[in-house]
Amino acid sequence: MNVLIILGHPRTDSLCGALADAFGEGATEAGAAVRRLDLATLDFDPDVHTPSPNQQAFEADLLTARELIRWAEHLVFVYPTWWGTMPALLKGFLDRVLTPNFAFRTCEGGTGYQGLLGGRSAQLITTMDTPPLIHRLIYRQPGRNAMARATLGFCGIRPVRSLVCGSVKDASQEQRQHWLEQARRHGKSLDRGRITPGEQLRHKAGAWLKAMRLQFYPMTWLAYTAGALAALPAGGVFGNPLFWLGYLCLFLLEVATVLINEGVDFPSDRDNRFYSTFTGGSRVLVEGLLSRRELRIGIAVALVAFLAASALLLSLMPASALVTVSVLGVVMTLLAIGYTAPPLKLSYHGLGELDVSVTHSIGVILCGYVFLGGAWNDVLPWLLSLPLLLAIMPSITLSGIPDLEADAAAGKRTLAVRLGQRGALMLALSFTLLAGGAGLISQMMNLAGGAFEGIAYAVIPHAALLSWLLAKRIESGKPAGRIDGLMAASLTYVLWFGLFPLFRLAG
């Protein structure tokens, strides 16, 4: 393992210098190759005088420092905390060294920036006069946050662990010796690897949560719950085990679906330049956060759990509902998994948008309604579903615009690919108006048992805003790319068609 220790104290004979020595001794004992940079001894200008730091000539010591950072697998920063953050010497060093196209680069997707120093971890060792607990609870660790998140994390370096030594001003010799021993132990711990088992577990847990794309699940719950409330079960909804077991089935099916999408859509996601929170998949395969084998295991676990939950649900159902629930479950499973999975691959044949709209409107509403004792051919769940189906179409159609270029190259024939950006925008505008009209008619005619009472007061202004944004995008003639504002407006538009029925039927 290659370890680079960077001493950021202006005095090398300080406690920080001794802590750097102690960590280096421990790391050497662990078998690591250790190099060190004492910033106080380097010859460089800490100020950036040019519009871009890359335009300023790099001194020889800075070029050496950059090579050492490339060489290192584990970076150790040792410095005092002054005025809540790092000394000017260390800040100037970072300003000059962590430059564009070395530490990070701009890109169209994500946050607009991509760290280039991934595959490295870091350790912060800092001294302070403020008691560490006060620094953590009252000042909220500004220096650590700046280093760990806004600097090293921004450049792709993670995990970043820290050792805080304080309060230094009143520390006894015994206390200082204890801190030195702590630093040595932290260095020695590298014999067990750069990343601890706990950090590996958190890393994998975070990757799985990202892969599941939980930000899209609340709408399913709203629609399912509205359907359950519409059934008016004698024992109520939220205290009924069938309600929660039914939702567990839908949740597990959605997990399996998004994981399957991740695997099938990999070629498109890999080449997608305009990915965001809303589009382009979770990118756990693209970024190497999960392997294909792990993804396959996740899919298998989700499907097995879904089948087990479904079997339990059927075992609790009255005999009269078994056929209806079974057929509904099979249809929902085929439509959900068939969104990207062969042989259906609906999203690759221009049917993905309709598939999502149907499953997330009439599909989940009918599940909630039937699971709680309603009949599938009652008119009520269908009246609840139509406005929601129309409202989902704009967002799911728009989501294909940022992905258009990559989807076309991967042979994925979404509506955006088939119709082009302008055609997709026009289609989204049409469905926006249709959904608003459906909401208004449902309110005026008191349809669905009054579930849409008052919805026009929210939907019509929102439809006007979304229509204006869509028209503005159409007129602009901009090439396909990120449309985060449009996506946010269209996704929140959908919420009204779930929230109003939920609260009206619950009341």
GROMACS .gro file of C-alpha atoms in nm, residues 163 454 462 491 495:
model
    5
  163LEU     CA    1  -0.857   1.167   1.444
  454GLY     CA    2  -6.082   2.065  -0.490
  462HIS     CA    3  -4.957   2.361  -1.200
  491LEU     CA    4  -4.298   1.477  -1.129
  495LEU     CA    5  -4.831   1.406  -0.684
   0.00000   0.00000   0.00000
